[in-house]
GROMACS .gro file of C-alpha atoms in nm:
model
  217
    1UNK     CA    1   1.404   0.779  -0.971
    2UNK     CA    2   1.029   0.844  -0.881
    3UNK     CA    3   0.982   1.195  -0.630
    4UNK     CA    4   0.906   1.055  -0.301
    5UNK     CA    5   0.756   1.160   0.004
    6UNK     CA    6   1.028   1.415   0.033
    7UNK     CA    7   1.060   1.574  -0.300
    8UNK     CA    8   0.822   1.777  -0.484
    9UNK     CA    9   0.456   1.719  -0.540
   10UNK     CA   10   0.419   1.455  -0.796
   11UNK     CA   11   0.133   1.335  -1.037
   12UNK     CA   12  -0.202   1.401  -0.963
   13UNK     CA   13  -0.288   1.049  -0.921
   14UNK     CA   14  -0.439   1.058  -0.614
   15UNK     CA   15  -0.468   1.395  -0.415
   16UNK     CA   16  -0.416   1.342   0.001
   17UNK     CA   17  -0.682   1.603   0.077
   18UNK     CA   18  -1.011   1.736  -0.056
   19UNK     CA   19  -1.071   1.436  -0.274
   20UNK     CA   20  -1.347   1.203  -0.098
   21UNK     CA   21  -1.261   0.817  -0.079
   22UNK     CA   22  -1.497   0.740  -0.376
   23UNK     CA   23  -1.307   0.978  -0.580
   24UNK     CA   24  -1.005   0.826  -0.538
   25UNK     CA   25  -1.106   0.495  -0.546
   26UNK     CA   26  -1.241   0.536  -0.874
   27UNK     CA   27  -0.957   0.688  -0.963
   28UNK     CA   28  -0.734   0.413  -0.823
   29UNK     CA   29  -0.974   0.176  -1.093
   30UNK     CA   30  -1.005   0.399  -1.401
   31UNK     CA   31  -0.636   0.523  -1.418
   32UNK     CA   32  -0.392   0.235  -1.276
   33UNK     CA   33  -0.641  -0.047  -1.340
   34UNK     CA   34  -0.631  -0.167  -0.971
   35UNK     CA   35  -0.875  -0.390  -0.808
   36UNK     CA   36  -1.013  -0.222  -0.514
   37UNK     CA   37  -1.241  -0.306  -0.229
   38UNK     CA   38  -1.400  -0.124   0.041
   39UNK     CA   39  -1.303  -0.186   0.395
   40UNK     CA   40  -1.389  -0.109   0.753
   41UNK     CA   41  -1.489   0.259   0.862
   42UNK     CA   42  -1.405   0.476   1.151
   43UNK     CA   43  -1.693   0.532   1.403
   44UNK     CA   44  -1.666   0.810   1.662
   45UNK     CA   45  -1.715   0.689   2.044
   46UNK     CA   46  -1.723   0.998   2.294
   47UNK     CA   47  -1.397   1.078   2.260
   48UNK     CA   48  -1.268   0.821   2.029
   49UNK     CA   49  -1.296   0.684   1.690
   50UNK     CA   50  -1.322   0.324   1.686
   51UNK     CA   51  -1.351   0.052   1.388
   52UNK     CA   52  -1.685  -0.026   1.267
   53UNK     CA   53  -1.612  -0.429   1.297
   54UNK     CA   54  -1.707  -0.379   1.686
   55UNK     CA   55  -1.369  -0.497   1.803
   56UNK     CA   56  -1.237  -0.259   2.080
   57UNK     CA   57  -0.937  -0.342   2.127
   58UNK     CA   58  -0.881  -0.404   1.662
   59UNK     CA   59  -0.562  -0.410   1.550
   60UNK     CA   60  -0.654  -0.175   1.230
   61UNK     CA   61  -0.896   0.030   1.319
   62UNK     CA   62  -1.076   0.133   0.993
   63UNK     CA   63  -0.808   0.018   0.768
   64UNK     CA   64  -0.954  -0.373   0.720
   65UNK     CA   65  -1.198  -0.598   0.540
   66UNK     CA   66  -1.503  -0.581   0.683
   67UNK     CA   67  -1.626  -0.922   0.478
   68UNK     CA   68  -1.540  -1.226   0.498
   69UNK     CA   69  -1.571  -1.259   0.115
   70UNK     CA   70  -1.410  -0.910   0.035
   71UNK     CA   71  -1.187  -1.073  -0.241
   72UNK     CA   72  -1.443  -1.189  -0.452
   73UNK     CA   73  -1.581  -0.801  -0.383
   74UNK     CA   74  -1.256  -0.603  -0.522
   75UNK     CA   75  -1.338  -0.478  -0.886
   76UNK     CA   76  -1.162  -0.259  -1.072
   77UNK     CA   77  -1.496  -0.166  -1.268
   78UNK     CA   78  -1.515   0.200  -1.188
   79UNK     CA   79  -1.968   0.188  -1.177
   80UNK     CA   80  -1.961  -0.093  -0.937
   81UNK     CA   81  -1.637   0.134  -0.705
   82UNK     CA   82  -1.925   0.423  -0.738
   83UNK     CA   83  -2.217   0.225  -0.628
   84UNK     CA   84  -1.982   0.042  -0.338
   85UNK     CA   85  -1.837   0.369  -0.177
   86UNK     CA   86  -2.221   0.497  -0.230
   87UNK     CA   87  -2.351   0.250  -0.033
   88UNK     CA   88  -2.068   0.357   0.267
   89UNK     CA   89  -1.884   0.699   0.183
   90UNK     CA   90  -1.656   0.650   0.487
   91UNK     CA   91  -1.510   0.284   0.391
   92UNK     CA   92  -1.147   0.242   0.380
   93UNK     CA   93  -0.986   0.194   0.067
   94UNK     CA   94  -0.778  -0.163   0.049
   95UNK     CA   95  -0.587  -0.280  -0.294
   96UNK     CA   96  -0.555  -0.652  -0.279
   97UNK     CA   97  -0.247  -0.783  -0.380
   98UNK     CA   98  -0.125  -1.098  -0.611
   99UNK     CA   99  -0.312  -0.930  -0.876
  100UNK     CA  100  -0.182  -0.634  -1.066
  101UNK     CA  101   0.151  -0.614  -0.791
  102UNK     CA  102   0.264  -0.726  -0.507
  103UNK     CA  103   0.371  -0.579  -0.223
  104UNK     CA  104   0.735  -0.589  -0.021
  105UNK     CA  105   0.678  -0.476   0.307
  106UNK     CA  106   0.961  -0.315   0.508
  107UNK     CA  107   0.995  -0.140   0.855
  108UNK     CA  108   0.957   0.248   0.787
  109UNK     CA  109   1.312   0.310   0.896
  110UNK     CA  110   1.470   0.048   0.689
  111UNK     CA  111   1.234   0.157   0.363
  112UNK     CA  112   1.358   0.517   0.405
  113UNK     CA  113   1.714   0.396   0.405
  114UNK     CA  114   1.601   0.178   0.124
  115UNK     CA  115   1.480   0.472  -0.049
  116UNK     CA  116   1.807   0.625  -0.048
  117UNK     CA  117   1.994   0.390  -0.177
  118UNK     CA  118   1.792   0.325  -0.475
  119UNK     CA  119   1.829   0.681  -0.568
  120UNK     CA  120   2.149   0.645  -0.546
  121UNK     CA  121   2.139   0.293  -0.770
  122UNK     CA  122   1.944   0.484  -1.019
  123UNK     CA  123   1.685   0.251  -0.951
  124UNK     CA  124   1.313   0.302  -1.112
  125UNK     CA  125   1.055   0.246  -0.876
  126UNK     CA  126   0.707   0.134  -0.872
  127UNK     CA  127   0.437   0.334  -0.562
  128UNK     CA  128   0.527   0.282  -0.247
  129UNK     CA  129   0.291   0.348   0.047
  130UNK     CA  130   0.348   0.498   0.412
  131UNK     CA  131   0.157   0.379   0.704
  132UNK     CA  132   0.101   0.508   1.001
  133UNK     CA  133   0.166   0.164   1.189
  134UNK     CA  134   0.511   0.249   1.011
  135UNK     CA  135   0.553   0.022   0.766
  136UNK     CA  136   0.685   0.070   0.344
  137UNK     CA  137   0.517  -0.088   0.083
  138UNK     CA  138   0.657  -0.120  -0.264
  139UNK     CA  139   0.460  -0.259  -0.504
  140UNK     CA  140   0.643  -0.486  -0.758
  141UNK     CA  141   0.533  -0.753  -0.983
  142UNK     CA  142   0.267  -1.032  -0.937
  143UNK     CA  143   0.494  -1.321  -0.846
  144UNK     CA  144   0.713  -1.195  -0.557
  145UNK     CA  145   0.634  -1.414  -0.278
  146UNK     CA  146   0.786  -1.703  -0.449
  147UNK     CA  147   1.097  -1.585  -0.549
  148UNK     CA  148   1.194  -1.416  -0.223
  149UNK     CA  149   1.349  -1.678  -0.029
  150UNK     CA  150   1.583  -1.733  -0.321
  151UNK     CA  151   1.655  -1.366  -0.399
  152UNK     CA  152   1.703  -1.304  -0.014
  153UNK     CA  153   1.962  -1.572  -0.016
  154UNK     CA  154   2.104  -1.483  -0.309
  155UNK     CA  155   2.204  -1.131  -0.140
  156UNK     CA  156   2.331  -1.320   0.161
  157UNK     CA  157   2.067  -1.325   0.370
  158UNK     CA  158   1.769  -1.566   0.500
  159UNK     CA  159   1.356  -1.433   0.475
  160UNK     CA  160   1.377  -1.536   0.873
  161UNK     CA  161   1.662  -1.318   0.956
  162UNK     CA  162   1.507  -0.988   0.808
  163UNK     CA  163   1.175  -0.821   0.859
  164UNK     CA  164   1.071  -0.834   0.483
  165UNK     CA  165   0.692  -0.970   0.421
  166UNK     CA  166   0.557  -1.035   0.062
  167UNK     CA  167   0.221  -0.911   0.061
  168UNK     CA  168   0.059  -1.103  -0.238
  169UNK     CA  169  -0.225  -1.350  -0.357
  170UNK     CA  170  -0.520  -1.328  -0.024
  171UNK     CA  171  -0.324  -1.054   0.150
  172UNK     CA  172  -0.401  -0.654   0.102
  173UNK     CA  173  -0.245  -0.323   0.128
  174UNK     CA  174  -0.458   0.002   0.341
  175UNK     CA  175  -0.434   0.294  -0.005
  176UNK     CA  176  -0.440   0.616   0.058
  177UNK     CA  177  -0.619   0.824   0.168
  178UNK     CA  178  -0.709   0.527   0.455
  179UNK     CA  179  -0.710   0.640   0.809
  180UNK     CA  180  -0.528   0.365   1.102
  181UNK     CA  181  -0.733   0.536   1.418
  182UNK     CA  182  -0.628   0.819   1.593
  183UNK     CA  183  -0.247   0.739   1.403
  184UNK     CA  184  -0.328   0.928   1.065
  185UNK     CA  185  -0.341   0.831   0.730
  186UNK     CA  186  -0.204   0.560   0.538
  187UNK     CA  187   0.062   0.854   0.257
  188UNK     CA  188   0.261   0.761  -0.055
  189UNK     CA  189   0.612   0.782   0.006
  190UNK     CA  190   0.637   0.753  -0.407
  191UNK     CA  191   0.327   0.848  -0.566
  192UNK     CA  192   0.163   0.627  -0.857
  193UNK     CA  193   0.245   0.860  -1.199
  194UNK     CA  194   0.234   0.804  -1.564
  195UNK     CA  195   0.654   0.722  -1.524
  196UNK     CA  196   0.590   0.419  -1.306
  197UNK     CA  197   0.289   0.252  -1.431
  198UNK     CA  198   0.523  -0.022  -1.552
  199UNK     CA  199   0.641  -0.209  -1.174
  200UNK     CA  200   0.979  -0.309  -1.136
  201UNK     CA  201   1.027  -0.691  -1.064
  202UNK     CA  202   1.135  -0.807  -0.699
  203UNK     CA  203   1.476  -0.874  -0.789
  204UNK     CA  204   1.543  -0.508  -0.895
  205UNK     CA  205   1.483  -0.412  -0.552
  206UNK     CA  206   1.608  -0.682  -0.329
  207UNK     CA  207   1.947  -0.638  -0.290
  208UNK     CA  208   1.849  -0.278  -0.169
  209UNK     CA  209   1.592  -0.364   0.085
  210UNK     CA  210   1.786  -0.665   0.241
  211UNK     CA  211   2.043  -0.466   0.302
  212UNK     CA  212   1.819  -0.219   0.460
  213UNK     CA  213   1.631  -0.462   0.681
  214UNK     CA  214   1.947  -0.576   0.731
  215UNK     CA  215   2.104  -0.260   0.910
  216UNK     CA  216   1.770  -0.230   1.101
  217UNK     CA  217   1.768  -0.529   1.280
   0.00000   0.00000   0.00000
């Protein structure tokens, strides 16, 4: 089982402070091979930081694509990461999904419980993000999205009775260390190390998080 959020410091893969968002980001390119694209920035307005799209009242401040085209952006060349976060040192850092992994995405409180009972499976994981609009991410296989209904059911459960998203081809996860607004900073609850370079598949990890969603409802 990978250290989590609550277990000792893991790999070095990224650092939460000191390291800039270019840093990272290459870093994000050069040592897990993941596409990455910059996003939307925070702007500070009197008293408050607000997104650089414009929108007042956005739903992600600073933690968004800021281009319509931003797929066709994402690279995973670590010279053309440089020049981007260059151009824009304050961008957010987004990892689109459907590519290298996928994403399951799970209430905070059920991916905690999750968390345990994986340990407790013996489970290997893949990363798994924090965010501060308190949702898990764990990043699985290219591929998820359509075997979930099936798996889902195959635990007992429908995809409409749980709160358990596939993030994958067009969608996006916020990487850390990406800031949501005044709510903090998007934090690995399992860092990305040497150990889990290889992602589990969604059906290691179904039975797990349905039943976690599951007790959340």
């Amino acid at each position: 089982m990978e250290e989590t959020i609550a277990g000792a410091e893991a790999a070095k893969i990224p650092t939460q402070r000191g390291a800039s968002l270019l840093e990272t980001a290459i870093r994000y390119a050069e040592e897990r091979h993941w596409d990455v694209v910059p996003g939307t920035w925070l702007e500070a307005a009197g008293w408050e930081q607000r997104c650089s799209c414009g929108n007042p009242v956005c739903a992600a401040p600073g933690a968004h694509p800021g281009r319509a085209d931003w797929e066709a952006q994402a690279t995973g060349s670590a010279s053309v990461v440089r020049r981007m976060w260059q151009k824009q040192p304050r961008a957010s850092i987004l990892l689109p999904t459907g590519r290298t992994f996928d994403a399951l995405s799970v209430p905070e409180s059920a991916g905690f419980l999750a968390l345990a009972r994986m340990e407790r499976m013996g489970l290997a994981l893949g990363p798994v993000t924090l965010t501060p609009d308190r949702r898990m991410n764990f990043f699985v296989l290219p591929g998820a999205a359509l075997k979930l209904p099936e798996l889902v059911r195959g635990v007992g459960w429908s995809v409409e009775s749980l709160d358990l998203v596939v993030l994958g081809e067009g969608a996006y996860v916020a990487a850390p260390p990406t800031r949501f607004g005044s709510l903090g900073a998007v934090q690995w609850a399992c860092r990305p190390t040497v150990a889990n370079r290889w992602l589990p598949d969604a059906e290691e990890l179904i039975s797990a998080l349905a039943y976690a969603c599951g007790r959340d409802r």
